[in-house]
């Protein structure tokens, strides 16, 4: 960590700062320049509170050299983490496709879709039981019943289940769920992160809608710091000024994260754009960018034309996406088993 | 609500859509144009799921005419809501100043600051006991003990207490807290919003760091829909591309919110910029913009030069801000009592 | 175009508005709702000034149904525009790779790189002669001399030249340039757009760093309205809050633009991220998203390790990217000839 | 400037970098840490190309200690610059109000408004003759004729004129204009900046819609580097995700700029929000934030209710804003003469 001290700083304040640094168990080097004094901190700097230092009167600016995350940091764990979900592997040279309905609506619906996506080549089943909604008046999901219906679909198809948890107080209900998803709006719900960090299940951590890559890795760190190292990151688009898509999918994040962390990273192209007709090109783009998997919404309502064209694909459209992905995987040295 | 249907839409899909609209208990008008069909929905449209409609294949675009929030909407509640906190009124022509330390650190610290800010003219005491931190390795607050120390400071000074709650499971600990704060990162923690909506205490709802004004009002609506109408909004800066300030304070939001809602709205200039030397100009600017109050961080550590210059002001700097505010209040027809 | 008029609007103001609409040569339908009056405008609405209407006191909101661009609009020109640059075709099922140095520095440098990228498979040569720089103290390019050196490289290799123009007053210097590039910072330099709109040369129009897709198409419209229909769009990343990349590449824009316009669209992955090690994954991602081409920076300075690792690739790294692209093209039904 | 070099960097590359730094005429210090090597550059670092260094393979990150702007930097020019426009002073403890119509439409219109705003207390007259418009089909201003009409209004009222220039090729037409405005979309039109830098007239430089404060000061630096030191900055809102206002007025920029630069800084609250009913609160907020002036749109069309409610105020509304400002000025130690 490097601290630039103002050129007109008070010597007593500087002495106080140096003393405080040493009290933190850190070493310090000091370089006197024309217009400023530069301090270099040596030791366990990820634990240092950078905001506190930045706020000091004599400090002009601070810069981390080491990343503030440790367990998630590739520097300290060079090999890819590979997470096994009932035999389906995330990370390394593996590629996984998670598919299913936005919301679980009925036993028949979820089982039909589960069978359809399995036939089309999906590896895991997704489906929302607890639904975070902007409006208190909107449908909030079937909750516990939804989880039971997902369980039935798993029994029918053998596909592991991925579904969202919104509160630590619901954890008992998720006992049979294979992968717990933390949604974008809860990415910095630190109490929830700590709670799922105590579990022995893989956690799918979505990026918050206006969170930086570093903040995202710090949220992964919250989970890992409690002992749970099975974190799968999921890029789902960030908030920008562009109104034509719901979010802007940040695919540069994929190769960047591959450098910064050893954790697997997948992409959700359905929520990112909010437009089903963008799912195929953005899925192929995600494979090209180096993602370890995709999570895609599929619905099965051919009779009711109402929802057609949603962010959800029809099963036959999904099948076409899977085919395109499978042709591309060898180019990026990935495989699906 | 207006729905623009694509010009080449299938008649059967259009009929399905019309049927679905009527099943929602809504009326509908239809205008045929050259290049599109425009549907006008009549009735309780705030309850309609706009995302669902937008996702339909035949829909080109959708537009709300009525806002999706009801309890928070000034159209249905033209008078300002005035919230009374132990005799201190938020809203109408009242102005309140909340001040205190970022974190509660010790009994002596919080009582000294409480006395200092009261002397300087603050109306309520703030102080963090549960602290949301980006890093799991950073100080997370004194938690329950912090709440007890705030209680002592209240007993000493008579000032009501404002402090943040991070989880519904902590509600019992907050029994003696006067105003519960929902932080920016939890603005869309819907489980927490529902929980505080069941209380009979004022809630200070901070704007999320990348949330629109409409989403913010929808989060207020979550609290109000559970029965708790005492919501105070707090603007604290939004995330933008500008790196020199931690956030960009959105003061246009103040006069806009005054039109859209009857709820009181205050400003936190300390967290917005992260720089104490910006607190005075941004406080006066907030008064000019029409805010109903301010929440300002103050520390009392003249000996330890370390934290000096933080986003927190020293008591004497705070006093100067209060003086400036008091001169300005008559210009905007506000008073402090 | 749909205008929502406030429910409490003055009848005289409404009459004035209706009269004004008719004076614009437009028809109008009027629907009276409970809480508002909705006007539907019929006719040549792309020419209507939406900002003027939005600003009227009685107007609550306005919404376009037709896009404001006409020449660039796929609705009025369903077939892909194919632009021929010395036999190299942009658009349709064609894919082009433009490559070359960031700046033209010397005759030897540009000719060496030109030969290297041609050998590696590039179709066109890029190189900056006039360089827009944030700082007046930074190198601004070789200007006219740079254009002459590019011309020599073209003579040596036969590759057409793409280079940036920064002012209408320089147009005469660009006579022998094959494709004129308008940079991101000049995307709304309307005087420059009008000037290049009078030429008979293809224009490569980069997206402005904070411009919406609609504004971008309106800038293409400026060029096309002057008679020049040969516009190639180039996505190069938008400005967001994420600090780890210089810009956030918006690949969702590619499939969206394919719906909205018939113009070809290419991607610049070098400038988007500012990191050479992201160029390969982002190139493959761009192909997956459906782009019509790529523009990639390549340098040839193996002796001087200084610049290595820049946003520019070395020729052998570029060759590897080209190989990956060529394997992918059949999956997206594109070809390079 | 501080350069952090990767821990696993090649010694030869490091030697090359050190040699290159010395060739730039800079001194360098080297600190070896556990995980990286930190270089400190000493000398005229504002002229160093930070992007070039950042792009080097062995560089992990770079950080400026000195700002890259010099002429605009308060460190090298501690006193406020005061710019005199026909006796009206910008900067120091002076406050100026610029007012007038969005566009010049006719002699009668501009003279009537000029008289009205003068009577209400405005100091300078604004009015658009050359209008930058997103659409090529929208009204582009009266151009040369508009400038002549502004000149007539000046003769009638004695008020100096502020109006926008869009191209260096128009400079001759602006001979009698008192203050030349560079609009937001041209903030990085470097050819235009260099051209007005050669004039001996004050330049009003608006902030670009997605430009950082540092980039804005670098554009001021472009003008100043050519010899013209009379630059007035104008904050007019930045682009964010919030859809309810056209832009988000960034008032934190005012006190920040007061630290970074000696140049005067004014605010345009009319364009920022696009809503006339926000002009008064945002004007008072700007005064509170420490601005040196305001530029406000006023129209005079009481008969034609059409435009009423636009971002432009009516003269009587403007007069009320001026009264509020004048009451506030003493609180911020400013005066209007």
Tab-separated table of N, CA, C and O in Angstrom, chain D residues 246-312:
chain	number	residue	atom	x	y	z
D	246	UNK	N	-32.811	14.806	-17.157
D	246	UNK	CA	-32.031	14.603	-18.368
D	246	UNK	C	-30.580	14.306	-18.018
D	246	UNK	O	-29.930	13.474	-18.624
D	247	UNK	N	-30.080	15.004	-17.008
D	247	UNK	CA	-28.729	14.785	-16.519
D	247	UNK	C	-28.762	14.912	-15.004
D	247	UNK	O	-29.734	15.413	-14.446
D	248	UNK	N	-27.685	14.491	-14.348
D	248	UNK	CA	-27.577	14.630	-12.904
D	248	UNK	C	-26.591	15.758	-12.617
D	248	UNK	O	-25.407	15.645	-12.921
D	249	UNK	N	-27.108	16.853	-12.060
D	249	UNK	CA	-26.246	17.997	-11.757
D	249	UNK	C	-25.247	17.576	-10.678
D	249	UNK	O	-25.645	17.073	-9.627
D	250	UNK	N	-23.962	17.777	-10.938
D	250	UNK	CA	-22.931	17.329	-10.001
D	250	UNK	C	-22.424	18.532	-9.211
D	250	UNK	O	-21.422	19.155	-9.565
D	251	UNK	N	-23.124	18.867	-8.115
D	251	UNK	CA	-22.735	20.064	-7.363
D	251	UNK	C	-21.515	19.827	-6.481
D	251	UNK	O	-20.851	20.789	-6.091
D	252	UNK	N	-21.172	18.579	-6.193
D	252	UNK	CA	-19.916	18.318	-5.471
D	252	UNK	C	-18.726	18.832	-6.276
D	252	UNK	O	-17.674	19.139	-5.707
D	253	UNK	N	-18.902	18.899	-7.608
D	253	UNK	CA	-17.802	19.372	-8.454
D	253	UNK	C	-17.409	20.810	-8.102
D	253	UNK	O	-16.240	21.181	-8.262
D	254	UNK	N	-18.354	21.613	-7.634
D	254	UNK	CA	-18.046	23.035	-7.382
D	254	UNK	C	-16.989	23.183	-6.286
D	254	UNK	O	-15.910	23.736	-6.543
D	255	UNK	N	-17.254	22.703	-5.044
D	255	UNK	CA	-16.191	22.878	-4.033
D	255	UNK	C	-14.908	22.122	-4.372
D	255	UNK	O	-13.821	22.586	-4.012
D	256	UNK	N	-15.023	20.999	-5.059
D	256	UNK	CA	-13.808	20.281	-5.456
D	256	UNK	C	-12.972	21.110	-6.426
D	256	UNK	O	-11.756	21.239	-6.274
D	257	UNK	N	-13.637	21.693	-7.436
D	257	UNK	CA	-12.916	22.525	-8.403
D	257	UNK	C	-12.303	23.743	-7.735
D	257	UNK	O	-11.237	24.203	-8.149
D	258	UNK	N	-12.975	24.263	-6.715
D	258	UNK	CA	-12.413	25.422	-6.008
D	258	UNK	C	-11.057	25.080	-5.382
D	258	UNK	O	-10.210	25.955	-5.208
D	259	UNK	N	-10.860	23.806	-5.039
D	259	UNK	CA	-9.548	23.388	-4.516
D	259	UNK	C	-8.535	23.159	-5.628
D	259	UNK	O	-7.371	23.483	-5.498
D	260	UNK	N	-9.004	22.566	-6.719
D	260	UNK	CA	-8.077	22.110	-7.755
D	260	UNK	C	-7.623	23.212	-8.701
D	260	UNK	O	-6.530	23.159	-9.236
D	261	UNK	N	-8.511	24.195	-8.928
D	261	UNK	CA	-8.198	25.212	-9.930
D	261	UNK	C	-8.536	26.602	-9.421
D	261	UNK	O	-9.337	26.763	-8.500
D	262	UNK	N	-7.948	27.601	-10.064
D	262	UNK	CA	-8.179	29.006	-9.752
D	262	UNK	C	-9.198	29.622	-10.699
D	262	UNK	O	-9.528	30.800	-10.578
D	263	UNK	N	-9.712	28.809	-11.638
D	263	UNK	CA	-10.648	29.342	-12.645
D	263	UNK	C	-12.047	29.500	-12.054
D	263	UNK	O	-12.447	28.727	-11.184
D	264	UNK	N	-12.816	30.491	-12.532
D	264	UNK	CA	-14.202	30.620	-12.058
D	264	UNK	C	-15.065	29.467	-12.577
D	264	UNK	O	-14.792	28.906	-13.637
D	265	UNK	N	-16.101	29.131	-11.809
D	265	UNK	CA	-16.967	28.021	-12.164
D	265	UNK	C	-18.430	28.404	-11.938
D	265	UNK	O	-18.789	28.841	-10.854
D	266	UNK	N	-19.212	28.286	-12.995
D	266	UNK	CA	-20.638	28.607	-12.882
D	266	UNK	C	-21.466	27.350	-13.161
D	266	UNK	O	-20.926	26.309	-13.516
D	267	UNK	N	-22.788	27.467	-12.979
D	267	UNK	CA	-23.684	26.320	-13.123
D	267	UNK	C	-24.825	26.662	-14.088
D	267	UNK	O	-25.329	27.781	-14.082
D	268	UNK	N	-25.197	25.693	-14.906
D	268	UNK	CA	-26.354	25.829	-15.796
D	268	UNK	C	-27.442	24.879	-15.302
D	268	UNK	O	-27.443	23.696	-15.653
D	269	UNK	N	-28.365	25.376	-14.465
D	269	UNK	CA	-29.375	24.463	-13.902
D	269	UNK	C	-30.503	24.169	-14.883
D	269	UNK	O	-31.266	23.232	-14.667
D	270	UNK	N	-30.607	24.942	-15.975
D	270	UNK	CA	-31.696	24.730	-16.926
D	270	UNK	C	-31.466	23.471	-17.748
D	270	UNK	O	-32.366	22.636	-17.894
D	271	UNK	N	-30.259	23.342	-18.306
D	271	UNK	CA	-29.988	22.171	-19.136
D	271	UNK	C	-29.806	20.908	-18.303
D	271	UNK	O	-30.091	19.815	-18.767
D	272	UNK	N	-29.305	21.090	-17.081
D	272	UNK	CA	-28.982	19.926	-16.260
D	272	UNK	C	-30.209	19.041	-16.084
D	272	UNK	O	-30.181	17.847	-16.358
D	273	UNK	N	-31.305	19.644	-15.630
D	273	UNK	CA	-32.471	18.819	-15.322
D	273	UNK	C	-33.428	18.761	-16.504
D	273	UNK	O	-34.171	17.804	-16.660
D	274	UNK	N	-33.427	19.806	-17.342
D	274	UNK	CA	-34.393	19.862	-18.435
D	274	UNK	C	-35.791	20.208	-17.960
D	274	UNK	O	-36.746	20.117	-18.726
D	275	UNK	N	-35.936	20.601	-16.690
D	275	UNK	CA	-37.257	20.878	-16.121
D	275	UNK	C	-37.244	22.259	-15.468
D	275	UNK	O	-36.490	22.494	-14.522
D	276	UNK	N	-38.082	23.170	-15.947
D	276	UNK	CA	-38.031	24.546	-15.437
D	276	UNK	C	-38.379	24.626	-13.956
D	276	UNK	O	-37.876	25.468	-13.237
D	277	UNK	N	-39.220	23.708	-13.492
D	277	UNK	CA	-39.618	23.803	-12.086
D	277	UNK	C	-38.504	23.381	-11.131
D	277	UNK	O	-38.628	23.563	-9.925
D	278	UNK	N	-37.411	22.853	-11.664
D	278	UNK	CA	-36.256	22.535	-10.810
D	278	UNK	C	-35.225	23.664	-10.813
D	278	UNK	O	-34.239	23.612	-10.065
D	279	UNK	N	-35.430	24.681	-11.653
D	279	UNK	CA	-34.400	25.712	-11.807
D	279	UNK	C	-34.189	26.499	-10.514
D	279	UNK	O	-33.048	26.740	-10.110
D	280	UNK	N	-35.278	26.866	-9.837
D	280	UNK	CA	-35.089	27.652	-8.619
D	280	UNK	C	-34.350	26.856	-7.529
D	280	UNK	O	-33.318	27.324	-7.034
D	281	UNK	N	-34.832	25.682	-7.120
D	281	UNK	CA	-34.073	24.976	-6.073
D	281	UNK	C	-32.632	24.674	-6.476
D	281	UNK	O	-31.728	24.793	-5.640
D	282	UNK	N	-32.405	24.336	-7.738
D	282	UNK	CA	-31.026	24.021	-8.135
D	282	UNK	C	-30.163	25.276	-8.222
D	282	UNK	O	-28.940	25.209	-8.019
D	283	UNK	N	-30.781	26.429	-8.476
D	283	UNK	CA	-30.020	27.690	-8.458
D	283	UNK	C	-29.574	28.007	-7.037
D	283	UNK	O	-28.403	28.334	-6.793
D	284	UNK	N	-30.499	27.910	-6.083
D	284	UNK	CA	-30.121	28.182	-4.690
D	284	UNK	C	-29.088	27.151	-4.216
D	284	UNK	O	-28.143	27.488	-3.492
D	285	UNK	N	-29.253	25.908	-4.640
D	285	UNK	CA	-28.282	24.878	-4.264
D	285	UNK	C	-26.898	25.220	-4.815
D	285	UNK	O	-25.887	25.045	-4.134
D	286	UNK	N	-26.859	25.727	-6.042
D	286	UNK	CA	-25.568	26.076	-6.655
D	286	UNK	C	-24.885	27.195	-5.883
D	286	UNK	O	-23.664	27.168	-5.682
D	287	UNK	N	-25.669	28.172	-5.455
D	287	UNK	CA	-25.100	29.252	-4.648
D	287	UNK	C	-24.536	28.667	-3.356
D	287	UNK	O	-23.408	28.956	-2.957
D	288	UNK	N	-25.306	27.797	-2.704
D	288	UNK	CA	-24.849	27.166	-1.471
D	288	UNK	C	-23.556	26.381	-1.667
D	288	UNK	O	-22.684	26.362	-0.795
D	289	UNK	N	-23.430	25.749	-2.833
D	289	UNK	CA	-22.237	24.941	-3.111
D	289	UNK	C	-21.013	25.797	-3.409
D	289	UNK	O	-19.900	25.281	-3.453
D	290	UNK	N	-21.217	27.109	-3.642
D	290	UNK	CA	-20.072	27.999	-3.837
D	290	UNK	C	-19.803	28.419	-5.269
D	290	UNK	O	-18.715	28.914	-5.578
D	291	UNK	N	-20.805	28.284	-6.164
D	291	UNK	CA	-20.609	28.667	-7.560
D	291	UNK	C	-20.347	30.164	-7.703
D	291	UNK	O	-20.735	30.962	-6.848
D	292	UNK	N	-19.697	30.533	-8.815
D	292	UNK	CA	-19.392	31.931	-9.117
D	292	UNK	C	-20.430	32.571	-10.032
D	292	UNK	O	-20.252	33.721	-10.450
D	293	UNK	N	-21.457	31.824	-10.371
D	293	UNK	CA	-22.472	32.400	-11.243
D	293	UNK	C	-23.419	31.331	-11.724
D	293	UNK	O	-23.264	30.143	-11.429
D	294	UNK	N	-24.444	31.783	-12.456
D	294	UNK	CA	-25.463	30.885	-12.999
D	294	UNK	C	-25.775	31.291	-14.421
D	294	UNK	O	-25.683	32.469	-14.777
D	295	UNK	N	-26.154	30.319	-15.229
D	295	UNK	CA	-26.632	30.612	-16.577
D	295	UNK	C	-28.018	29.982	-16.685
D	295	UNK	O	-28.163	28.766	-16.573
D	296	UNK	N	-29.022	30.830	-16.905
D	296	UNK	CA	-30.416	30.387	-16.785
D	296	UNK	C	-31.181	30.730	-18.059
D	296	UNK	O	-31.081	31.840	-18.580
D	297	UNK	N	-31.975	29.766	-18.536
D	297	UNK	CA	-32.796	30.009	-19.718
D	297	UNK	C	-34.098	30.698	-19.342
D	297	UNK	O	-34.803	30.279	-18.421
D	298	UNK	N	-34.436	31.744	-20.117
D	298	UNK	CA	-35.672	32.491	-19.890
D	298	UNK	C	-36.341	32.684	-21.249
D	298	UNK	O	-35.676	32.956	-22.242
D	299	UNK	N	-37.652	32.537	-21.299
D	299	UNK	CA	-38.365	32.820	-22.550
D	299	UNK	C	-39.435	33.872	-22.271
D	299	UNK	O	-39.731	34.189	-21.123
D	300	UNK	N	-40.018	34.423	-23.326
D	300	UNK	CA	-40.977	35.515	-23.086
D	300	UNK	C	-42.227	35.322	-23.903
D	300	UNK	O	-42.628	36.191	-24.650
D	301	UNK	N	-42.838	34.195	-23.753
D	301	UNK	CA	-43.905	33.899	-24.687
D	301	UNK	C	-45.214	33.689	-23.967
D	301	UNK	O	-45.812	32.626	-24.041
D	302	UNK	N	-45.658	34.709	-23.246
D	302	UNK	CA	-46.829	34.487	-22.403
D	302	UNK	C	-48.087	34.165	-23.219
D	302	UNK	O	-48.935	33.430	-22.767
D	303	UNK	N	-48.156	34.662	-24.436
D	303	UNK	CA	-49.336	34.412	-25.276
D	303	UNK	C	-49.383	32.951	-25.717
D	303	UNK	O	-50.420	32.305	-25.659
D	304	UNK	N	-48.255	32.468	-26.198
D	304	UNK	CA	-48.200	31.123	-26.728
D	304	UNK	C	-47.875	30.152	-25.598
D	304	UNK	O	-46.727	29.934	-25.250
D	305	UNK	N	-48.924	29.586	-25.037
D	305	UNK	CA	-48.755	28.729	-23.861
D	305	UNK	C	-47.941	27.487	-24.202
D	305	UNK	O	-47.561	26.735	-23.326
D	306	UNK	N	-47.697	27.302	-25.493
D	306	UNK	CA	-47.070	26.081	-25.957
D	306	UNK	C	-45.799	25.713	-25.220
D	306	UNK	O	-45.613	24.597	-24.743
D	307	UNK	N	-44.875	26.668	-25.172
D	307	UNK	CA	-43.564	26.356	-24.624
D	307	UNK	C	-43.516	26.521	-23.116
D	307	UNK	O	-42.493	26.252	-22.490
D	308	UNK	N	-44.584	26.973	-22.563
D	308	UNK	CA	-44.604	27.238	-21.143
D	308	UNK	C	-44.280	25.968	-20.374
D	308	UNK	O	-44.797	24.891	-20.668
D	309	UNK	N	-43.450	26.113	-19.375
D	309	UNK	CA	-43.119	24.931	-18.582
D	309	UNK	C	-41.872	24.240	-19.096
D	309	UNK	O	-41.439	23.245	-18.533
D	310	UNK	N	-41.296	24.754	-20.135
D	310	UNK	CA	-40.064	24.190	-20.689
D	310	UNK	C	-38.948	24.298	-19.664
D	310	UNK	O	-39.151	24.732	-18.541
D	311	UNK	N	-37.758	23.942	-20.073
D	311	UNK	CA	-36.616	24.170	-19.193
D	311	UNK	C	-36.408	25.662	-19.006
D	311	UNK	O	-35.693	26.081	-18.110
D	312	UNK	N	-37.075	26.477	-19.853
D	312	UNK	CA	-36.983	27.934	-19.726
D	312	UNK	C	-38.025	28.450	-18.733
D	312	UNK	O	-39.165	28.011	-18.726
